[in-house]
Coordinates of C-alpha atoms in Angstrom, one line a residue:
Chain A
M7 CA -32.0 23.4 -15.3
S8 CA -31.9 27.0 -14.3
W9 CA -30.3 28.2 -11.1
N10 CA -31.8 31.7 -11.3
F11 CA -35.1 32.4 -9.6
E12 CA -37.5 35.3 -9.0
T13 CA -40.0 36.2 -6.3
E14 CA -42.4 39.1 -6.1
H15 CA -39.7 41.6 -4.9
F16 CA -36.4 39.9 -5.6
L17 CA -34.2 38.3 -8.2
I18 CA -32.3 35.4 -6.8
R19 CA -29.5 34.9 -9.2
L20 CA -26.0 33.5 -9.6
P21 CA -23.4 36.3 -9.7
V22 CA -21.8 37.4 -12.9
S23 CA -18.0 37.6 -12.4
D24 CA -17.4 40.6 -14.6
E25 CA -20.3 42.6 -13.4
D26 CA -21.1 42.1 -9.8
G27 CA -17.8 43.1 -8.1
T28 CA -19.0 46.5 -6.9
A29 CA -22.3 45.2 -5.5
L30 CA -20.6 42.3 -3.8
F31 CA -17.9 44.5 -2.4
K32 CA -20.5 46.9 -1.0
L33 CA -22.2 44.0 0.8
L34 CA -19.1 42.1 2.0
S35 CA -17.2 45.2 3.2
Q36 CA -19.8 45.6 6.0
D37 CA -18.6 44.0 9.2
S38 CA -22.2 43.3 10.2
A39 CA -22.7 41.1 7.1
V40 CA -19.8 38.8 7.9
A41 CA -19.2 38.9 11.7
H42 CA -21.4 35.9 12.3
I43 CA -19.3 33.6 10.1
P44 CA -16.8 35.1 11.3
R45 CA -14.8 36.7 8.6
L46 CA -13.1 40.0 8.1
P47 CA -14.9 42.5 6.0
M48 CA -13.4 43.2 2.6
T49 CA -11.3 46.3 2.3
V50 CA -10.6 46.6 -1.4
E51 CA -12.8 45.9 -4.4
A52 CA -10.3 43.5 -5.9
Q53 CA -11.2 41.1 -3.1
A54 CA -14.8 40.9 -4.4
L55 CA -13.5 40.1 -7.9
D56 CA -11.3 37.3 -6.6
E57 CA -14.3 36.0 -4.6
L58 CA -16.5 36.0 -7.7
R59 CA -13.9 34.1 -9.6
R60 CA -13.5 31.6 -6.8
I61 CA -17.2 31.1 -6.5
A62 CA -17.5 30.6 -10.2
M63 CA -14.9 27.8 -10.1
R64 CA -16.5 26.2 -7.1
F65 CA -19.9 26.3 -8.8
E66 CA -18.4 24.7 -11.9
T67 CA -17.4 21.7 -9.8
R68 CA -20.7 21.8 -7.9
E69 CA -18.8 22.3 -4.6
A70 CA -20.8 25.4 -3.8
A71 CA -23.5 27.7 -5.1
F72 CA -24.0 31.3 -4.0
W73 CA -26.9 33.5 -5.0
L74 CA -27.1 37.3 -4.9
I75 CA -30.4 38.6 -3.7
E76 CA -31.2 41.6 -5.9
R77 CA -34.1 43.9 -5.1
K78 CA -36.2 44.5 -8.2
S79 CA -37.2 48.0 -7.3
D80 CA -33.7 49.5 -7.3
G81 CA -31.3 46.8 -8.4
D82 CA -29.5 46.8 -5.0
V83 CA -28.0 43.5 -3.8
I84 CA -29.3 43.1 -0.3
A85 CA -27.8 39.7 0.6
R86 CA -25.8 36.7 -0.6
I87 CA -27.1 33.3 0.3
G88 CA -25.3 30.1 -0.6
I89 CA -24.5 26.5 0.1
Q90 CA -21.0 24.9 0.3
Y91 CA -19.4 21.7 1.6
I92 CA -22.1 19.9 -0.4
N93 CA -22.0 16.2 0.5
W94 CA -23.8 14.4 -2.3
M95 CA -23.5 11.0 -0.6
M96 CA -25.0 12.2 2.7
L97 CA -27.4 14.6 0.9
N98 CA -26.4 17.6 3.1
A99 CA -24.8 20.9 2.8
Q100 CA -23.8 24.0 4.8
L101 CA -25.9 27.1 4.2
Q102 CA -24.3 30.5 4.6
W103 CA -25.8 33.9 4.4
E104 CA -24.4 37.5 4.4
L105 CA -27.1 40.0 4.9
S106 CA -27.1 43.8 4.6
A107 CA -29.1 45.9 7.0
E108 CA -31.9 45.9 4.5
C109 CA -32.4 42.1 4.6
G110 CA -34.3 40.8 7.7
L111 CA -36.7 38.1 8.5
E112 CA -39.4 39.4 6.1
E113 CA -37.1 39.3 3.1
L114 CA -35.7 35.9 4.1
Q115 CA -39.2 34.6 4.4
E116 CA -39.7 35.6 0.8
V117 CA -36.5 34.3 -0.8
L118 CA -35.5 31.3 1.3
P119 CA -38.5 29.1 0.4
V120 CA -37.4 29.3 -3.2
I121 CA -33.8 28.4 -2.5
V122 CA -34.6 25.7 0.0
G123 CA -37.3 24.3 -2.3
Y124 CA -34.8 24.1 -5.1
L125 CA -32.2 22.4 -2.9
S126 CA -34.6 19.8 -1.6
Q127 CA -36.8 19.2 -4.6
D128 CA -34.3 19.5 -7.5
L129 CA -31.0 18.7 -5.8
H130 CA -32.5 16.3 -3.3
L131 CA -30.6 17.6 -0.3
H132 CA -32.1 16.4 2.9
R133 CA -30.2 18.4 5.5
L134 CA -29.1 22.0 5.5
E135 CA -26.8 23.2 8.3
M136 CA -25.7 26.7 9.3
R137 CA -22.9 27.4 11.7
L138 CA -22.8 30.7 13.5
R139 CA -20.3 32.3 15.8
T140 CA -21.7 31.8 19.3
G141 CA -23.5 35.0 20.4
S142 CA -24.9 35.9 16.9
E143 CA -28.3 36.5 18.4
N144 CA -29.9 38.3 15.5
H145 CA -29.0 35.5 13.1
S146 CA -29.9 32.7 15.5
N147 CA -33.3 34.3 16.2
M148 CA -34.1 34.5 12.5
L149 CA -33.0 30.9 11.9
V150 CA -35.3 29.6 14.6
E151 CA -38.2 31.7 13.2
L152 CA -37.5 30.1 9.8
G153 CA -37.8 26.6 11.3
F154 CA -34.1 25.7 12.0
S155 CA -33.3 23.7 15.1
R156 CA -30.3 24.4 17.3
E157 CA -28.2 21.3 17.7
G158 CA -25.3 22.4 19.9
T159 CA -22.0 24.2 19.9
L160 CA -18.7 23.0 18.4
P161 CA -15.8 24.3 20.4
S162 CA -12.6 26.1 19.1
Q163 CA -13.4 25.7 15.4
Q164 CA -11.1 28.5 14.3
E165 CA -8.9 31.3 15.5
F166 CA -10.1 34.8 14.6
E167 CA -8.4 38.0 15.7
G168 CA -6.6 36.1 18.4
E169 CA -9.7 34.4 19.9
D170 CA -10.8 30.8 19.7
I171 CA -14.2 30.7 18.1
D172 CA -17.0 28.4 19.0
L173 CA -19.7 27.8 16.4
D174 CA -23.3 27.1 17.1
V175 CA -24.9 24.5 14.8
Y176 CA -28.4 24.9 13.4
S177 CA -30.1 22.6 10.9
L178 CA -33.2 22.4 8.7
L179 CA -34.4 19.0 7.4
K180 CA -36.5 18.6 4.3
G181 CA -40.0 20.0 4.9
E182 CA -39.2 21.9 8.1
L183 CA -38.9 25.5 6.6
K184 CA -41.5 27.9 8.0
A185 CA -42.3 30.7 5.7
Chain B
M1 CA 9.7 7.9 4.3
K2 CA 7.9 7.3 7.6
F3 CA 5.2 9.6 8.9
T4 CA 3.2 7.3 11.1
P5 CA 5.0 5.9 14.2
E6 CA 4.3 2.7 16.0
L7 CA 3.1 3.5 19.5
E8 CA 2.6 1.2 22.5
I9 CA -0.8 0.7 24.1
P10 CA -1.8 -1.6 27.0
G11 CA -1.5 -5.1 25.6
G12 CA -0.2 -4.2 22.2
C13 CA 0.4 -1.3 19.9
I14 CA -0.9 0.9 17.2
K15 CA 1.2 0.7 14.0
P16 CA 1.2 2.0 10.5
L17 CA -0.8 0.1 7.9
H18 CA 1.4 -2.4 6.1
Y19 CA 0.8 -4.7 3.2
D20 CA 1.7 -7.7 5.4
D21 CA -1.5 -7.0 7.5
I22 CA -3.9 -7.1 4.6
D23 CA -5.6 -10.2 5.8
G24 CA -6.2 -8.8 9.2
L25 CA -7.5 -5.5 7.8
F26 CA -9.8 -7.4 5.4
E27 CA -11.3 -9.2 8.3
L28 CA -12.0 -5.8 9.9
Y29 CA -13.6 -4.4 6.8
K30 CA -15.8 -7.4 6.6
H31 CA -17.4 -6.3 10.0
P32 CA -18.1 -2.6 9.5
E33 CA -19.3 -0.8 12.7
I34 CA -20.8 2.1 10.8
P35 CA -24.5 1.9 10.1
G36 CA -25.2 1.6 6.3
Q37 CA -21.6 0.7 5.5
R38 CA -21.3 -2.5 3.4
P39 CA -18.7 -5.2 4.1
L40 CA -15.7 -5.0 1.8
E41 CA -15.7 -7.7 -0.8
D42 CA -12.5 -7.1 -2.8
K43 CA -9.4 -7.5 -0.7
E44 CA -7.3 -5.8 -3.4
Q45 CA -8.8 -2.4 -2.6
L46 CA -6.9 -2.4 0.7
N47 CA -3.6 -2.1 -1.2
R48 CA -4.8 1.3 -2.4
M49 CA -6.0 2.2 1.0
I50 CA -2.5 1.5 2.4
D51 CA -1.0 3.7 -0.3
Y52 CA -3.5 6.4 0.6
S53 CA -2.6 6.1 4.3
V54 CA 1.0 7.1 3.6
Q55 CA 0.0 9.9 1.3
M56 CA -2.5 11.3 3.7
A57 CA 0.0 11.4 6.5
A58 CA 2.7 12.9 4.3
T59 CA 0.4 15.8 3.3
Q60 CA -1.2 16.2 6.8
R61 CA -4.7 15.3 5.7
G62 CA -5.1 12.3 7.9
M63 CA -3.3 9.4 9.7
M64 CA -4.2 5.8 10.0
W65 CA -3.0 3.1 12.4
A66 CA -3.8 -0.6 12.8
I67 CA -4.6 -1.6 16.4
E68 CA -2.8 -4.8 17.3
T69 CA -3.2 -6.7 20.5
E70 CA -2.5 -10.3 21.4
G71 CA -0.7 -10.5 18.0
Q72 CA -3.9 -9.8 16.1
I73 CA -5.2 -6.9 14.1
K74 CA -8.4 -5.9 16.0
G75 CA -9.1 -2.5 14.7
M76 CA -8.0 0.8 13.2
V77 CA -7.7 4.2 14.7
S78 CA -7.7 7.1 12.2
G79 CA -7.6 10.8 12.1
F80 CA -9.2 12.5 9.1
D81 CA -10.5 15.9 7.9
W82 CA -7.3 17.2 9.4
Q83 CA -7.1 21.0 9.3
P84 CA -3.5 21.8 10.3
S85 CA -4.0 25.6 10.4
N86 CA -7.0 25.3 12.7
L87 CA -5.2 22.7 14.8
R88 CA -8.1 20.3 14.6
I89 CA -8.9 16.8 13.3
V90 CA -11.7 14.2 13.4
M91 CA -10.8 10.8 15.0
R92 CA -12.4 7.5 14.3
V93 CA -11.9 3.9 15.6
D94 CA -13.1 0.9 13.8
G95 CA -13.0 -2.4 15.6
L96 CA -13.7 -6.1 15.4
P97 CA -16.3 -7.3 18.1
S98 CA -13.3 -8.6 20.1
L99 CA -11.8 -5.1 20.5
T100 CA -12.5 -4.1 24.1
V101 CA -13.5 -0.7 25.4
E102 CA -10.1 -0.4 27.2
E103 CA -8.2 -1.2 23.9
R104 CA -10.3 1.2 22.0
A105 CA -9.7 4.0 24.5
G106 CA -6.0 3.1 24.7
A107 CA -5.6 3.3 20.9
L108 CA -7.4 6.6 20.8
K109 CA -5.3 8.1 23.6
A110 CA -2.1 7.0 21.9
A111 CA -3.0 8.5 18.6
I112 CA -4.3 11.7 20.2
G113 CA -1.1 12.0 22.3
F114 CA 1.1 11.7 19.2
L115 CA -0.9 14.2 17.1
S116 CA -1.0 16.6 20.0
K117 CA 2.7 16.4 20.7
K118 CA 4.1 16.1 17.2
Y119 CA 1.7 18.3 15.2
H120 CA 0.2 20.5 18.0
V121 CA -3.3 19.4 17.1
R122 CA -5.5 20.8 19.9
N123 CA -9.1 20.0 19.0
F124 CA -10.1 16.4 18.5
A125 CA -13.6 15.5 17.3
Y126 CA -15.3 12.2 17.1
Q127 CA -18.6 11.4 15.4
W128 CA -20.7 8.6 17.0
I129 CA -23.5 7.5 14.7
E130 CA -26.8 6.4 16.0
G131 CA -26.9 2.6 15.8
Q132 CA -23.3 2.2 16.8
S133 CA -22.5 0.5 20.1
D134 CA -22.8 2.6 23.3
D135 CA -19.4 1.1 24.3
I136 CA -17.8 3.6 22.0
K137 CA -19.3 6.4 24.1
V138 CA -17.8 4.8 27.2
A139 CA -14.3 4.8 25.5
L140 CA -14.8 8.5 24.4
S141 CA -15.7 9.5 28.0
E142 CA -12.6 7.6 29.2
C143 CA -10.5 9.8 26.8
G144 CA -12.2 13.0 28.1
F145 CA -14.5 13.7 25.1
T146 CA -17.8 15.5 25.8
L147 CA -20.9 15.8 23.6
A148 CA -20.9 19.1 21.7
A149 CA -23.8 18.6 19.3
R150 CA -26.4 16.1 18.0
L151 CA -26.6 16.5 14.2
R152 CA -30.0 15.4 13.1
D153 CA -30.0 13.0 10.2
G154 CA -26.3 13.8 9.7
W155 CA -25.5 10.3 8.4
R156 CA -27.2 8.6 5.5
T157 CA -27.8 4.9 5.9
G158 CA -30.0 4.1 2.9
N159 CA -31.7 5.8 0.0
T160 CA -34.1 7.7 2.2
E161 CA -32.9 6.6 5.7
F162 CA -30.7 8.7 8.0
S163 CA -29.2 8.5 11.4
D164 CA -28.4 11.2 13.9
V165 CA -24.7 11.9 14.6
E166 CA -23.5 12.9 18.0
Q167 CA -20.4 15.0 17.7
Y168 CA -17.9 14.8 20.7
H169 CA -14.9 17.0 21.2
W170 CA -11.8 17.0 23.4
V171 CA -9.8 20.2 23.3
S172 CA -6.3 20.3 24.7
S173 CA -5.5 22.9 27.3
D174 CA -1.8 23.0 26.2
D175 CA -0.4 26.3 25.1
K176 CA -0.6 26.9 21.3
P177 CA 2.7 26.6 19.4
V178 CA 4.5 29.8 18.7
P179 CA 5.3 30.0 14.9
R180 CA 8.9 30.0 14.1
K181 CA 10.6 31.7 11.2
L182 CA 10.1 29.7 8.1
G183 CA 13.3 27.8 7.1
D184 CA 14.6 27.6 10.7
D185 CA 12.7 24.4 11.2
D186 CA 14.5 21.3 9.9
E187 CA 11.5 19.0 10.6
L188 CA 10.8 19.0 6.9
G189 CA 7.4 17.4 6.2
Q190 CA 7.4 16.0 9.7
N191 CA 9.1 12.9 8.2
L192 CA 10.0 10.9 11.3
N193 CA 13.1 9.5 9.7
A194 CA 14.4 12.9 8.6
N195 CA 14.0 14.1 12.2
K196 CA 16.4 11.6 13.5
R197 CA 19.3 12.0 11.2
G198 CA 21.9 9.3 11.6
E199 CA 19.3 6.9 13.1
S200 CA 17.2 6.2 10.0

């Protein structure tokens, strides 16, 4: 069973711990890529190496899987898309994405069907959920365009930079993706 | 070590799970309220659950109480998915058909009051699963919970069957605790006995 995929313009691949540190740091050091989660941007490259090692361990135990979206034309990593908190009993998981400025709706419409198809057909997941910091309009608009439904807002889910953060919940059930 | 206190509620109490109550707890688990959950067949499994209830409380992962009114175990109130650093937890009440709305709300309020005061938990969630009694929502409303989100097909009830989950929240308006210098706090592990030296 391969976890690496390909579309016309992109490689959708699991990261390589010893090789992808620089590319991941470049992506996750941008505030715009992580503000919707919310998370602080990375400040030193060692954080990306730590993250790669953590993700490798979480993948080994099938707790999570994160794919790098690499543009074939220049080898740039334009996004990371993953699932975590996989509940194999309930057949659901949380989707998370971190997007560079070069990854918008058009790019997501190319890569997401492959990822979602794999999650639903091969892993039999029924429900994918994404949680966004309330007010992340750009992300919520793209989710709705892709077929996700807004389900509500969970209050005070975490404290971030001294603020209580509410998270909007979006979900996609099997067969609902629009591409 | 004692981490889970006995607390009064109208008509009875909520109390830590104890091996002496296994028959009452077994009766409860023979009548699951959650859609898709099978009745428990092996009473012995409850011994392990009681062990877990102590471990969960000691490590701040959850807390479980039996609800006792009129001298009978009528339900359980539990907190799980406890995230101490985010000051939040998910609550759950399981009851026999004889557990009234008032008793359910009373048990929930007592557990929330303790977790709020002792551990400064501020954000309490409750997941009502489609197919459960609407009386549960009445009890939630009585405790101040409001609907935050309806999670489509959030609960699996069969191989290919799912139910929606309504997620309710109550968030305390109390001030957040101010962290103290580590080591200055003698409430080690929040062990209730250790907190009352000379009394345990």
